[in-house]
C-alpha positions as a Markdown table, in Angstrom:
| # | Residue | x | y | z |
|---|---|---|---|---|
| 1 | Met | 172.6 | -97.5 | 22.0 |
| 2 | Thr | 171.5 | -98.6 | 18.5 |
| 3 | His | 173.6 | -100.6 | 16.1 |
| 4 | Tyr | 172.5 | -98.5 | 13.2 |
| 5 | Gln | 174.3 | -95.3 | 12.1 |
| 6 | Ser | 172.7 | -94.0 | 8.9 |
| 7 | Leu | 169.4 | -93.9 | 7.1 |
| 8 | Phe | 169.1 | -93.3 | 3.3 |
| 9 | Leu | 165.7 | -92.3 | 2.0 |
| 10 | Asp | 164.4 | -92.0 | -1.5 |
| 11 | Ile | 161.8 | -89.2 | -2.0 |
| 12 | Asp | 159.1 | -89.8 | -4.6 |
| 13 | Gly | 157.0 | -92.9 | -3.7 |
| 14 | Thr | 159.0 | -93.4 | -0.5 |
| 15 | Ile | 158.7 | -90.2 | 1.5 |
| 16 | Val | 156.3 | -88.3 | -0.7 |
| 17 | Thr | 152.9 | -89.9 | -1.5 |
| 18 | Pro | 151.1 | -89.8 | -4.8 |
| 19 | Glu | 149.0 | -86.9 | -3.4 |
| 20 | Asp | 152.3 | -85.0 | -3.0 |
| 21 | Thr | 152.2 | -85.1 | 0.8 |
| 22 | Ile | 154.4 | -86.5 | 3.6 |
| 23 | Glu | 152.7 | -88.6 | 6.3 |
| 24 | Asp | 153.0 | -87.5 | 9.9 |
| 25 | Ser | 154.2 | -91.0 | 10.7 |
| 26 | Thr | 157.1 | -90.5 | 8.4 |
| 27 | Val | 158.1 | -87.2 | 10.0 |
| 28 | Ser | 157.9 | -88.7 | 13.5 |
| 29 | Ala | 159.8 | -91.8 | 12.5 |
| 30 | Val | 162.7 | -89.9 | 10.9 |
| 31 | Ser | 162.8 | -87.5 | 13.9 |
| 32 | Ala | 162.9 | -90.5 | 16.3 |
| 33 | Val | 165.9 | -92.1 | 14.6 |
| 34 | Gln | 167.8 | -88.8 | 14.4 |
| 35 | Glu | 167.3 | -88.4 | 18.2 |
| 36 | Gln | 169.2 | -91.7 | 18.5 |
| 37 | Gly | 172.2 | -90.3 | 16.6 |
| 38 | Ile | 171.4 | -91.9 | 13.2 |
| 39 | Leu | 172.3 | -89.7 | 10.2 |
| 40 | Ala | 169.4 | -89.2 | 7.8 |
| 41 | Val | 170.2 | -88.7 | 4.1 |
| 42 | Leu | 167.8 | -87.9 | 1.3 |
| 43 | Ala | 168.8 | -89.9 | -1.8 |
| 44 | Thr | 166.9 | -88.9 | -4.9 |
| 45 | Gly | 166.9 | -88.5 | -8.7 |
| 46 | Arg | 165.7 | -84.9 | -8.1 |
| 47 | Pro | 168.1 | -81.9 | -8.2 |
| 48 | Ile | 169.3 | -81.1 | -4.7 |
| 49 | His | 168.3 | -77.4 | -5.1 |
| 50 | Glu | 164.7 | -78.5 | -5.5 |
| 51 | Ile | 164.2 | -80.5 | -2.3 |
| 52 | Ser | 164.8 | -77.9 | 0.4 |
| 53 | His | 161.2 | -77.9 | 1.5 |
| 54 | Ile | 161.3 | -81.6 | 2.1 |
| 55 | Ala | 164.7 | -81.4 | 3.8 |
| 56 | Glu | 163.4 | -78.7 | 6.1 |
| 57 | Lys | 160.3 | -80.7 | 7.1 |
| 58 | Leu | 162.4 | -83.7 | 8.0 |
| 59 | Ser | 165.4 | -81.6 | 9.4 |
| 60 | Ile | 167.8 | -83.3 | 7.0 |
| 61 | Gln | 171.1 | -81.7 | 5.9 |
| 62 | Ser | 172.7 | -84.5 | 3.9 |
| 63 | Phe | 171.8 | -85.4 | 0.3 |
| 64 | Ile | 172.5 | -87.6 | -2.6 |
| 65 | Gly | 171.0 | -86.0 | -5.7 |
| 66 | Tyr | 170.8 | -86.6 | -9.4 |
| 67 | Asn | 170.6 | -90.4 | -8.9 |
| 68 | Gly | 174.0 | -90.4 | -7.3 |
| 69 | Ala | 175.9 | -87.8 | -9.2 |
| 70 | Tyr | 176.3 | -85.3 | -6.3 |
| 71 | Gly | 176.6 | -85.8 | -2.6 |
| 72 | Ile | 176.5 | -83.1 | 0.2 |
| 73 | His | 176.9 | -83.5 | 3.9 |
| 74 | Glu | 176.1 | -80.5 | 6.0 |
| 75 | Glu | 176.8 | -78.0 | 3.2 |
| 76 | Gln | 180.1 | -79.7 | 2.3 |
| 77 | Asp | 180.6 | -81.6 | -1.0 |
| 78 | Val | 181.2 | -85.3 | -0.5 |
| 79 | Phe | 181.4 | -86.2 | -4.2 |
| 80 | Lys | 180.5 | -84.7 | -7.6 |
| 81 | Phe | 180.4 | -86.6 | -10.9 |
| 82 | Pro | 179.4 | -84.2 | -13.8 |
| 83 | Met | 178.7 | -85.6 | -17.2 |
| 84 | Ser | 181.2 | -85.2 | -20.0 |
| 85 | Arg | 180.9 | -82.2 | -22.3 |
| 86 | Glu | 180.8 | -84.5 | -25.3 |
| 87 | Ser | 177.9 | -86.5 | -23.9 |
| 88 | Val | 175.9 | -83.4 | -23.0 |
| 89 | Lys | 176.3 | -82.0 | -26.5 |
| 90 | Tyr | 175.3 | -85.3 | -28.1 |
| 91 | Phe | 172.0 | -85.4 | -26.1 |
| 92 | Ile | 171.2 | -81.7 | -26.8 |
| 93 | Val | 171.8 | -82.1 | -30.5 |
| 94 | Thr | 169.8 | -85.4 | -30.7 |
| 95 | Ala | 166.9 | -83.8 | -28.8 |
| 96 | Gln | 166.8 | -80.9 | -31.2 |
| 97 | Glu | 167.0 | -83.2 | -34.2 |
| 98 | Lys | 164.1 | -85.3 | -32.9 |
| 99 | Asn | 162.0 | -82.4 | -31.7 |
| 100 | His | 162.2 | -83.6 | -28.1 |
| 101 | Glu | 162.7 | -81.5 | -25.0 |
| 102 | Ile | 165.7 | -81.8 | -22.7 |
| 103 | Ile | 166.2 | -80.6 | -19.2 |
| 104 | Leu | 169.7 | -80.4 | -17.8 |
| 105 | Tyr | 170.6 | -80.0 | -14.2 |
| 106 | Thr | 173.6 | -78.3 | -12.5 |
| 107 | His | 174.0 | -78.1 | -8.7 |
| 108 | Glu | 172.2 | -74.7 | -8.8 |
| 109 | Tyr | 169.7 | -74.6 | -11.7 |
| 110 | Asn | 167.4 | -76.5 | -14.0 |
| 111 | Leu | 168.4 | -75.6 | -17.6 |
| 112 | Tyr | 166.2 | -75.6 | -20.7 |
| 113 | Thr | 166.9 | -75.5 | -24.4 |
| 114 | Ser | 163.2 | -74.7 | -25.1 |
| 115 | Pro | 161.9 | -73.1 | -22.0 |
| 116 | Glu | 158.6 | -71.9 | -23.6 |
| 117 | Ser | 157.5 | -75.3 | -25.1 |
| 118 | Glu | 154.3 | -76.7 | -23.7 |
| 119 | Arg | 156.0 | -80.0 | -22.7 |
| 120 | Thr | 158.7 | -78.1 | -20.8 |
| 121 | Lys | 156.1 | -75.9 | -19.0 |
| 122 | Met | 154.1 | -79.0 | -18.0 |
| 123 | Phe | 157.3 | -80.8 | -16.8 |
| 124 | Lys | 158.2 | -77.7 | -14.6 |
| 125 | Lys | 154.7 | -77.5 | -13.2 |
| 126 | Lys | 154.3 | -81.3 | -12.5 |
| 127 | Leu | 157.7 | -81.4 | -10.7 |
| 128 | His | 157.4 | -78.0 | -9.0 |
| 129 | Leu | 160.7 | -76.8 | -10.4 |
| 130 | Thr | 161.5 | -73.3 | -9.5 |
| 131 | Lys | 165.2 | -72.6 | -10.1 |
| 132 | Asn | 165.0 | -72.4 | -13.9 |
| 133 | Lys | 166.9 | -70.7 | -16.6 |
| 134 | Lys | 167.8 | -71.1 | -20.3 |
| 135 | Met | 170.8 | -73.2 | -21.2 |
| 136 | Glu | 174.0 | -71.4 | -22.1 |
| 137 | Ala | 177.2 | -72.6 | -23.6 |
| 138 | Gly | 179.1 | -72.0 | -20.4 |
| 139 | Asp | 176.9 | -74.5 | -18.6 |
| 140 | Leu | 178.2 | -77.5 | -20.6 |
| 141 | Asp | 180.9 | -78.6 | -18.0 |
| 142 | Ser | 178.6 | -78.4 | -15.0 |
| 143 | Ile | 175.8 | -80.9 | -16.0 |
| 144 | Leu | 175.1 | -83.5 | -13.3 |
| 145 | Gly | 172.1 | -85.1 | -15.0 |
| 146 | Met | 169.5 | -84.7 | -17.7 |
| 147 | Thr | 165.9 | -85.6 | -18.5 |
| 148 | Val | 164.7 | -86.1 | -22.1 |
| 149 | Ile | 161.0 | -85.7 | -22.9 |
| 150 | Thr | 160.1 | -87.8 | -25.9 |
| 151 | Asp | 156.8 | -88.5 | -27.8 |
| 152 | Ser | 156.6 | -92.3 | -27.6 |
| 153 | Pro | 157.5 | -95.2 | -25.4 |
| 154 | Glu | 160.3 | -96.0 | -27.9 |
| 155 | Gly | 161.7 | -92.5 | -27.7 |
| 156 | Ser | 164.8 | -93.6 | -25.8 |
| 157 | Val | 166.1 | -95.6 | -28.7 |
| 158 | His | 167.4 | -92.4 | -30.3 |
| 159 | Tyr | 169.7 | -91.8 | -27.3 |
| 160 | Gln | 171.6 | -95.0 | -26.9 |
| 161 | Ala | 175.2 | -94.1 | -25.9 |
| 162 | Glu | 178.0 | -96.1 | -24.4 |
| 163 | Gly | 178.2 | -95.8 | -20.6 |
| 164 | Ile | 174.7 | -94.3 | -20.3 |
| 165 | His | 171.4 | -95.8 | -19.2 |
| 166 | Leu | 167.9 | -94.3 | -19.5 |
| 167 | Pro | 165.4 | -95.2 | -16.8 |
| 168 | Gln | 161.9 | -94.1 | -17.5 |
| 169 | Val | 160.5 | -91.3 | -15.4 |
| 170 | Asn | 156.7 | -91.4 | -14.9 |
| 171 | Val | 155.4 | -87.8 | -14.8 |
| 172 | Asp | 151.6 | -87.5 | -14.9 |
| 173 | Gly | 150.7 | -86.3 | -18.4 |
| 174 | Leu | 154.2 | -86.9 | -19.7 |
| 175 | Arg | 154.7 | -90.6 | -19.9 |
| 176 | His | 157.7 | -90.8 | -22.2 |
| 177 | Cys | 160.4 | -89.1 | -20.1 |
| 178 | Phe | 163.8 | -90.6 | -19.5 |
| 179 | Asp | 166.5 | -89.7 | -17.1 |
| 180 | Val | 170.0 | -89.7 | -18.6 |
| 181 | Ile | 172.4 | -91.3 | -16.1 |
| 182 | Arg | 176.0 | -92.6 | -16.4 |
| 183 | Glu | 176.2 | -96.3 | -15.8 |
| 184 | Asp | 178.8 | -95.9 | -13.1 |
| 185 | Val | 176.6 | -93.4 | -11.3 |
| 186 | Asn | 173.8 | -94.6 | -9.1 |
| 187 | Lys | 172.4 | -94.2 | -5.6 |
| 188 | Gly | 174.2 | -97.3 | -4.3 |
| 189 | Ala | 177.6 | -95.9 | -5.4 |
| 190 | Gly | 176.6 | -92.6 | -3.8 |
| 191 | Leu | 175.7 | -94.4 | -0.5 |
| 192 | Arg | 179.1 | -96.2 | -0.5 |
| 193 | Gln | 180.9 | -92.9 | -1.1 |
| 194 | Phe | 179.0 | -91.3 | 1.7 |
| 195 | Leu | 179.8 | -94.1 | 4.1 |
| 196 | Lys | 183.4 | -94.1 | 3.2 |
| 197 | His | 183.6 | -90.3 | 3.7 |
| 198 | Leu | 182.1 | -90.6 | 7.2 |
| 199 | Gly | 183.9 | -93.8 | 8.1 |
| 200 | Leu | 180.6 | -95.7 | 8.6 |
| 201 | Pro | 180.2 | -99.5 | 7.8 |
| 202 | Ala | 177.6 | -100.5 | 5.3 |
| 203 | Glu | 176.0 | -103.1 | 7.6 |
| 204 | Thr | 174.9 | -100.2 | 9.9 |
| 205 | Ala | 173.1 | -98.4 | 7.0 |
| 206 | Ile | 169.4 | -98.5 | 6.4 |
| 207 | Ala | 167.8 | -97.6 | 3.1 |
| 208 | Phe | 164.2 | -97.2 | 1.8 |
| 209 | Gly | 163.1 | -96.9 | -1.9 |
| 210 | Asp | 160.4 | -97.8 | -4.4 |
| 211 | Gly | 161.9 | -97.4 | -7.9 |
| 212 | Met | 164.4 | -99.3 | -10.0 |
| 213 | Asn | 166.9 | -96.4 | -9.5 |
| 214 | Asp | 167.0 | -97.5 | -5.9 |
| 215 | Lys | 168.1 | -101.1 | -6.5 |
| 216 | Glu | 171.8 | -100.5 | -5.9 |
| 217 | Met | 171.1 | -98.5 | -2.8 |
| 218 | Leu | 168.9 | -101.1 | -1.2 |
| 219 | Ala | 171.4 | -103.8 | -2.1 |
| 220 | Ser | 174.3 | -101.8 | -0.6 |
| 221 | Ala | 172.7 | -101.1 | 2.7 |
| 222 | Gly | 172.8 | -103.5 | 5.6 |
| 223 | Glu | 169.0 | -103.2 | 5.9 |
| 224 | Gly | 167.3 | -102.4 | 2.5 |
| 225 | Phe | 163.6 | -101.9 | 2.5 |
| 226 | Ala | 161.4 | -101.9 | -0.6 |
| 227 | Met | 158.2 | -100.0 | -0.2 |
| 228 | Gly | 154.9 | -101.9 | -0.6 |
| 229 | Asn | 154.2 | -99.8 | -3.7 |
| 230 | Ala | 157.6 | -100.5 | -5.2 |
| 231 | His | 158.2 | -101.6 | -8.8 |
| 232 | Pro | 157.8 | -105.4 | -8.7 |
| 233 | Asp | 161.3 | -105.9 | -10.1 |
| 234 | Leu | 162.8 | -104.0 | -7.1 |
| 235 | Phe | 161.8 | -106.6 | -4.4 |
| 236 | Pro | 164.7 | -109.1 | -5.1 |
| 237 | Tyr | 167.2 | -106.3 | -4.3 |
| 238 | Ala | 165.8 | -105.5 | -0.9 |
| 239 | Lys | 166.2 | -107.5 | 2.3 |
| 240 | His | 162.8 | -106.3 | 3.6 |
| 241 | Arg | 159.4 | -105.3 | 2.2 |
| 242 | Thr | 157.5 | -102.7 | 4.1 |
| 243 | Ala | 154.0 | -101.1 | 3.7 |
| 244 | Asp | 153.1 | -98.6 | 1.0 |
| 245 | Val | 154.2 | -95.0 | 1.2 |
| 246 | Ser | 150.6 | -94.0 | 2.1 |
| 247 | Ser | 150.4 | -96.6 | 4.8 |
| 248 | Ser | 153.3 | -95.6 | 7.1 |
| 249 | Gly | 155.8 | -97.7 | 5.2 |
| 250 | Ile | 158.9 | -95.9 | 6.6 |
| 251 | Tyr | 157.5 | -95.9 | 10.1 |
| 252 | Lys | 156.7 | -99.6 | 10.0 |
| 253 | Gly | 160.0 | -100.5 | 8.5 |
| 254 | Leu | 161.9 | -98.7 | 11.2 |
| 255 | Gln | 159.6 | -100.2 | 13.8 |
| 256 | Ser | 160.5 | -103.7 | 12.6 |
| 257 | Leu | 164.2 | -102.8 | 13.5 |
| 258 | Gly | 163.2 | -101.6 | 16.9 |
| 259 | Leu | 164.0 | -98.0 | 16.2 |
| 260 | Val | 160.5 | -96.6 | 16.7 |
| 261 | Lys | 157.7 | -97.7 | 19.0 |
């Protein structure tokens, strides 16, 4: 019987390759650990309602979405940390003043203040977003995360707010996008909430990631793996370094723990 009890997986650059595919080795590795009784959890900056196709391919039913703002285990809420109404209004008004676009996420929809703008259309297309609608006043209390599309690398300076950080999101063709995240919300905090809910110790958790929004998660797990293609600043937070996402990184990492052959 294995010592490990949970596996937390980032999606973009960890499960999903730059070609928008999932390697067969990743599917087989995740299946192999699940057969050993290890719980697999997708941990992503994406909205949970937009990852069902990945969840189905990997037979995963537990999620941390919106960079740690919402957790679900087998259709039951584990935690939910919506943004304050005041913060949401501030970002919407600032985006309108600066002629930027803003996308807001609830647990059901992607909301847009300017759904017909070219930058918004490109963002939806690049990220394959399907559950879209126009923002309404009644949505203000349900926002779990936001993305701002600006027009320069310095675009985030207009959005400095206490208790908020703005990691850059690299979307092909839209290089100046920033996620809006509460400083007390991250994947690591989500991982710890998940483990507490299930009564599982952190030392039995495994985590894989490639971006700086994964650093707390990798540091919180007993076995944290940075992908070979990870941001260089991520490696100090990980106990292990594995191969690239396109070179069976998840499979090889789990193999090093003796979980796959």
